[in-house]
Tab-separated table of C-alpha atoms in Angstrom:
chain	number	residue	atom	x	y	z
A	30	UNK	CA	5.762	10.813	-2.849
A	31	UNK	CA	5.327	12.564	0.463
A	32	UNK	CA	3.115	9.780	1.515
A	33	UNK	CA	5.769	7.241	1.767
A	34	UNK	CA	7.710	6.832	4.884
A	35	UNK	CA	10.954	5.282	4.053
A	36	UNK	CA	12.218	2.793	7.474
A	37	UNK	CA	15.757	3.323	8.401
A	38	UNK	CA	18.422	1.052	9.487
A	39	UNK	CA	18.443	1.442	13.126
A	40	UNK	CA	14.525	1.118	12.933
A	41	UNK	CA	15.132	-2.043	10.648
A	42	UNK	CA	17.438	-2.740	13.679
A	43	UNK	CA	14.812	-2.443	16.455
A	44	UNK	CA	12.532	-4.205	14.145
A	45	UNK	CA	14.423	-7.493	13.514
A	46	UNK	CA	15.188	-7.196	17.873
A	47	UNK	CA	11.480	-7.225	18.605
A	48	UNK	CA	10.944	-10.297	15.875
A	49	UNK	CA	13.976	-12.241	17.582
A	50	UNK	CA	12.661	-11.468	21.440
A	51	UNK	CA	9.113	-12.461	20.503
A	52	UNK	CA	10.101	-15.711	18.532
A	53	UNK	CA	12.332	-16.720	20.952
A	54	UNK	CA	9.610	-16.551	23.758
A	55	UNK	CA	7.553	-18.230	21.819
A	56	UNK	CA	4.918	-15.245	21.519
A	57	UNK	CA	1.828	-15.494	18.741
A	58	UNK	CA	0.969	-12.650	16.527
A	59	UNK	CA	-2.456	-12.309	18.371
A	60	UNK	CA	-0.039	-12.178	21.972
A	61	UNK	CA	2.244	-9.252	20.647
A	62	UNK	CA	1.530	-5.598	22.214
A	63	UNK	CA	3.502	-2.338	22.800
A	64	UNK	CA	4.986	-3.340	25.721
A	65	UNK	CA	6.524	-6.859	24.768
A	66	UNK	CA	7.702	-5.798	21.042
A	67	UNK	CA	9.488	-3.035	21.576
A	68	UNK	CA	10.623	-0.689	18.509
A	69	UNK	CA	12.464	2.271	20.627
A	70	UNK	CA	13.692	4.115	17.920
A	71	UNK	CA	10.080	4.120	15.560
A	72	UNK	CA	8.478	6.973	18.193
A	73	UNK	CA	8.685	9.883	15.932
A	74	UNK	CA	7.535	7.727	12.770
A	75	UNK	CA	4.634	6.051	14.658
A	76	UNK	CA	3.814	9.729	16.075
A	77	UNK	CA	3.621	10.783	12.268
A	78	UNK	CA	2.250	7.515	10.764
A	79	UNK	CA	-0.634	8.104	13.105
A	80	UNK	CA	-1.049	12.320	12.568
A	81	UNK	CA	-1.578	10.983	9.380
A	82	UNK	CA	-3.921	8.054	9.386
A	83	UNK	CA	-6.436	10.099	11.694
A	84	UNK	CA	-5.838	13.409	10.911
A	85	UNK	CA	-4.552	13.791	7.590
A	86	UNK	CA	-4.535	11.794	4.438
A	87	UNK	CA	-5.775	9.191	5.959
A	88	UNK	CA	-2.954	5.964	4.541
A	89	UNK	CA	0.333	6.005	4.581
A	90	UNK	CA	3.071	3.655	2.796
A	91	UNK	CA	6.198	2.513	4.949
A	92	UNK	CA	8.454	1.164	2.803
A	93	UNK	CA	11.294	-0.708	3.265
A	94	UNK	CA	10.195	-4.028	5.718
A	95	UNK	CA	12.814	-6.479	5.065
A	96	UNK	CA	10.547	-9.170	3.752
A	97	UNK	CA	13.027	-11.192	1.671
A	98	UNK	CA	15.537	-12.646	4.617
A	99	UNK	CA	12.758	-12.939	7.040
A	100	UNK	CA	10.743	-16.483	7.921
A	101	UNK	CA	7.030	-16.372	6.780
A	102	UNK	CA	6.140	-16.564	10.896
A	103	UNK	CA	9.216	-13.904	11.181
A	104	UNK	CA	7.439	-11.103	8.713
A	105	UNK	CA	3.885	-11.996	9.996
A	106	UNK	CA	5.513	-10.801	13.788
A	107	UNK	CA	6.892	-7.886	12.371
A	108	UNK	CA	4.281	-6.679	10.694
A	109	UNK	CA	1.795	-7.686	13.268
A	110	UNK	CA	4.336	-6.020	15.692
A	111	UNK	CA	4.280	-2.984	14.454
A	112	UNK	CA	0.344	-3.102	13.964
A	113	UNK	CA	0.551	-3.376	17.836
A	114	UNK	CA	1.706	0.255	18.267
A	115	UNK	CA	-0.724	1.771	15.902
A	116	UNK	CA	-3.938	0.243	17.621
A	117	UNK	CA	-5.565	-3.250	19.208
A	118	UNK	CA	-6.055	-5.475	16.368
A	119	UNK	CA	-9.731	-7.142	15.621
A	120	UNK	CA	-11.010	-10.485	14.002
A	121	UNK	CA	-11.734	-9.966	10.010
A	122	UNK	CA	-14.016	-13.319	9.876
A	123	UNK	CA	-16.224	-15.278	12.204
A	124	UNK	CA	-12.890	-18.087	12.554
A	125	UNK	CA	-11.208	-15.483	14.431
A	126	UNK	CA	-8.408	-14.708	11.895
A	127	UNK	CA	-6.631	-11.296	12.950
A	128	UNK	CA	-4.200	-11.977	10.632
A	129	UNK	CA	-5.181	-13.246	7.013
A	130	UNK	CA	-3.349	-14.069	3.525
A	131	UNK	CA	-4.410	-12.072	0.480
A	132	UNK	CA	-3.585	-15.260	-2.078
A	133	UNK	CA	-5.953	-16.809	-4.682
A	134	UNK	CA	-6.850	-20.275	-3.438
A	135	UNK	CA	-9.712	-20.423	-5.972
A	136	UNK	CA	-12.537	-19.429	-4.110
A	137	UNK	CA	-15.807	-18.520	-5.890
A	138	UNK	CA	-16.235	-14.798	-4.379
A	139	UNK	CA	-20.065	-14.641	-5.956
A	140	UNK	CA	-20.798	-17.430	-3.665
A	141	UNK	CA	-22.725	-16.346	-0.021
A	142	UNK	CA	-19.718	-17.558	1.603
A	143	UNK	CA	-16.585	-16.078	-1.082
A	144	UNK	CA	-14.143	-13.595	0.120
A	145	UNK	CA	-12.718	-11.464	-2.817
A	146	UNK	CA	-9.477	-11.785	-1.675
A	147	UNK	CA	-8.880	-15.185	-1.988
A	148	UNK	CA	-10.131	-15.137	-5.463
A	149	UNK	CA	-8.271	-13.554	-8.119
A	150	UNK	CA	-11.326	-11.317	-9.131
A	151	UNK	CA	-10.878	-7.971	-9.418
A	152	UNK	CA	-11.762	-6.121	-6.067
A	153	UNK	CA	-14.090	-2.834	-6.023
A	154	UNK	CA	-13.696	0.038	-3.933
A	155	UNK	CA	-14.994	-1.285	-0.928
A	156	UNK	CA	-14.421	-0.642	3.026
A	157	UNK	CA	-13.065	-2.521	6.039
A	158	UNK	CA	-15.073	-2.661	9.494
A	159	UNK	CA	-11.800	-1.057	11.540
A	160	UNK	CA	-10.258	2.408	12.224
A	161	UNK	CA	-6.737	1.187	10.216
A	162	UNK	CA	-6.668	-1.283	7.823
A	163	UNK	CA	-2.714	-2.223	6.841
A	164	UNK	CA	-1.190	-4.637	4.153
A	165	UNK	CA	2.338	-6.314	3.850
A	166	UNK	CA	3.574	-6.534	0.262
A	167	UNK	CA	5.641	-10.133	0.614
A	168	UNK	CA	5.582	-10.934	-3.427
A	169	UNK	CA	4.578	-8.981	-5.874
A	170	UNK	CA	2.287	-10.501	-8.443
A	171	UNK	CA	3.146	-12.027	-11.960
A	172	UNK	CA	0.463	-9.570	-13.832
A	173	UNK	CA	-2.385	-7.786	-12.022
A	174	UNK	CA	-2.399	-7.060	-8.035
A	175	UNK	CA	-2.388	-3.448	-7.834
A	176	UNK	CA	-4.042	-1.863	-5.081
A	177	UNK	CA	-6.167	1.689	-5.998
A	178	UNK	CA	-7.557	4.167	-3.053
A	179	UNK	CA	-9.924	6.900	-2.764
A	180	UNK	CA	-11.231	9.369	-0.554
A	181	UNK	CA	-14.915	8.165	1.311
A	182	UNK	CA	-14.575	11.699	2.386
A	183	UNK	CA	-13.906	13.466	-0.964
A	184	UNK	CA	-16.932	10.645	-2.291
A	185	UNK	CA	-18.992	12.245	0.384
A	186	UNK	CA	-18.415	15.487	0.239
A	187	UNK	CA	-18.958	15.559	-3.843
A	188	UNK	CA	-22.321	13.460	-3.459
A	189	UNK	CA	-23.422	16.536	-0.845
A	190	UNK	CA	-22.763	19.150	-3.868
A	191	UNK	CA	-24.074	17.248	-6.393
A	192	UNK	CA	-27.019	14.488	-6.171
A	193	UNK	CA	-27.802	15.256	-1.872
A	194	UNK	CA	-30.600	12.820	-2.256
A	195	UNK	CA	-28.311	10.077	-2.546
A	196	UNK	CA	-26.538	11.163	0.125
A	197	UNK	CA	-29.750	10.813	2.119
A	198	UNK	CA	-30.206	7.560	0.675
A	199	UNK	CA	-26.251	6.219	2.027
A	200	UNK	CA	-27.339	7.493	5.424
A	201	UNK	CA	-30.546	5.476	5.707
A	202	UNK	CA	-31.160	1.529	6.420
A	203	UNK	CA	-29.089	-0.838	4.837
A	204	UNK	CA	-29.025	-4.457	4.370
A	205	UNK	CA	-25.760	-6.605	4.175
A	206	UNK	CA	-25.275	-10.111	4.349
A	207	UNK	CA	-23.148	-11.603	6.594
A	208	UNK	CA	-21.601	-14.471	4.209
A	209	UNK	CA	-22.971	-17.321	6.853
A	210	UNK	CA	-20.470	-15.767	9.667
A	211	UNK	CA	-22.974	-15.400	12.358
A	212	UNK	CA	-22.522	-14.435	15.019
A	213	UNK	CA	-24.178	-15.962	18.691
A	214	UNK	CA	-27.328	-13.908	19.028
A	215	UNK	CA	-27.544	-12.394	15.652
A	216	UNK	CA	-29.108	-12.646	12.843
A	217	UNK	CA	-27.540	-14.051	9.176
A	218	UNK	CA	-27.765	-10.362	7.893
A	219	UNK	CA	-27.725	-6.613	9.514
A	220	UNK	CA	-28.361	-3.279	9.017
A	221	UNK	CA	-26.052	-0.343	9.131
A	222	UNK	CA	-25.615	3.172	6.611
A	223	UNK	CA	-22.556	3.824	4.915
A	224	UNK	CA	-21.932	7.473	5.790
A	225	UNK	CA	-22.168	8.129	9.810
A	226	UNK	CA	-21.267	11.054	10.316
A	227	UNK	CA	-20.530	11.615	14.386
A	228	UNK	CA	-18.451	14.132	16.565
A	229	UNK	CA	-17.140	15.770	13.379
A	230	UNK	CA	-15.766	12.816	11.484
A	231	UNK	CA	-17.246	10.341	8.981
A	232	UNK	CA	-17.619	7.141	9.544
A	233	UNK	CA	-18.090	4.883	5.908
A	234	UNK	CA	-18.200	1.852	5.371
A	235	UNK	CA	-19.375	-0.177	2.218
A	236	UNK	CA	-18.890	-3.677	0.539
A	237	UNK	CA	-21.146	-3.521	-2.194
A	238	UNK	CA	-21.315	-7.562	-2.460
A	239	UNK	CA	-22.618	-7.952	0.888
A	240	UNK	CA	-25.233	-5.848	0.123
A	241	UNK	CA	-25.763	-7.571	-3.329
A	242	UNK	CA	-25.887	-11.100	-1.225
A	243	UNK	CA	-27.929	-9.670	1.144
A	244	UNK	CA	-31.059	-9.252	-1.717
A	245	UNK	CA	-31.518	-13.581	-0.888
A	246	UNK	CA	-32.768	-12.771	2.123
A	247	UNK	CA	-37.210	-12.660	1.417
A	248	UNK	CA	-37.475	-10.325	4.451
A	249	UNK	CA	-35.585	-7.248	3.404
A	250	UNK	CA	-37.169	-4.657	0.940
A	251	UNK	CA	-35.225	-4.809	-2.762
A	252	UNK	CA	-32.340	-3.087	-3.089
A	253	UNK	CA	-33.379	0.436	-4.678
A	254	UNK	CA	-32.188	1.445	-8.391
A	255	UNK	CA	-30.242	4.265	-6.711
A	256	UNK	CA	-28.452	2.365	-4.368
């Protein structure tokens, strides 16, 4: 359990301070930074939260947010709150969302335009396009839900020992579709490898469904039988 990072009371405290000051001020999630959500007594958690993320395991579990007495727009300031000391936050989707609901509405995630995690499909190991990627647990579910991790690093480092030609393969062109969120300029697919390896770190980053979609496309080559 040395992973998980239990938050105290007088962090809990500073916590439900910041959520009060930025409600009351009328602040969105997308407003909130270091400066106007202030959580003085988090310094030497954030400090080790961080060590962590970028220099060690690479996740972390803080446990003990007091989702069950807070407002839906209350826990989505807290979390996003404390997102705000850990790094700038980015859009996920072409409507801007910074902040999204993992919830089956009933999409169709096969579809060019599904998103797995509004589907209750099973999710495969997959990565996001950022440098931290958190979750808030607000309910957990009836049956199912669980979340799994793994090491792109350990992945990497095991494909060098044992098949380096697919290594070579991960590090070349590939194709993924960009679900019909286009951006102004670009195209309605692009091309980037999944290992990137660059001033001694890794960069990965894989969703194997975009580059499933992305085989629609007539241009691109086929997808290879080893990728």
């Amino acid at each position: 359990e040395s992973w998980i990072v239990g938050i105290g009371d007088e962090q809990i405290a500073d916590l439900r301070s910041a959520i009060a000051q930025a409600e009351a001020t009328g602040l969105g999630v997308l407003e909130l930074t270091a400066e106007n959500f202030p959580l003085p007594s988090w310094g030497d958690l954030l400090t080790g939260v961080k060590a962590d993320l970028f220099n060690g395991r690479g996740f972390t579990l803080l446990r003990g947010f007091p989702v069950d007495d807070l407002t839906p727009l209350q826990r989505g300031l807290g979390y996003f709150g404390i997102g705000a000391h850990l790094g700038k936050a980015i859009p996920q989707n072409a409507k801007g969302h910074a902040l999204g609901h993992v919830c089956d509405i009933g999409v169709d995630k096969n579809k060019t335009t599904g998103r797995g995690y509004q589907s209750n499909a099973r999710l495969k190991f997959h990565t996001d396009s950022a440098d931290i990627v958190g979750l808030l647990c607000v309910r957990q579910a009836r049956s199912g839900g669980l979340s799994s991790l793994v090491s792109s690093i350990t992945v990497y480092n095991e494909l060098l020992k044992r098949r380096p030609d697919y290594v070579r393969l991960l590090m070349g062109p590939i194709y993924r579709d960009r679900r019909e969120e286009v951006p102004v300029g670009q195209g309605p697919w692009y091309c980037i490898p999944a290992f990137n390896p660059f001033q001694q770190r890794l960069f990965t980053t894989y969703v194997r469904s975009t580059v499933r979609k992305a085989a629609r496309f007539s241009e691109l080559p086929p997808i290879s039988a080893e990728l």
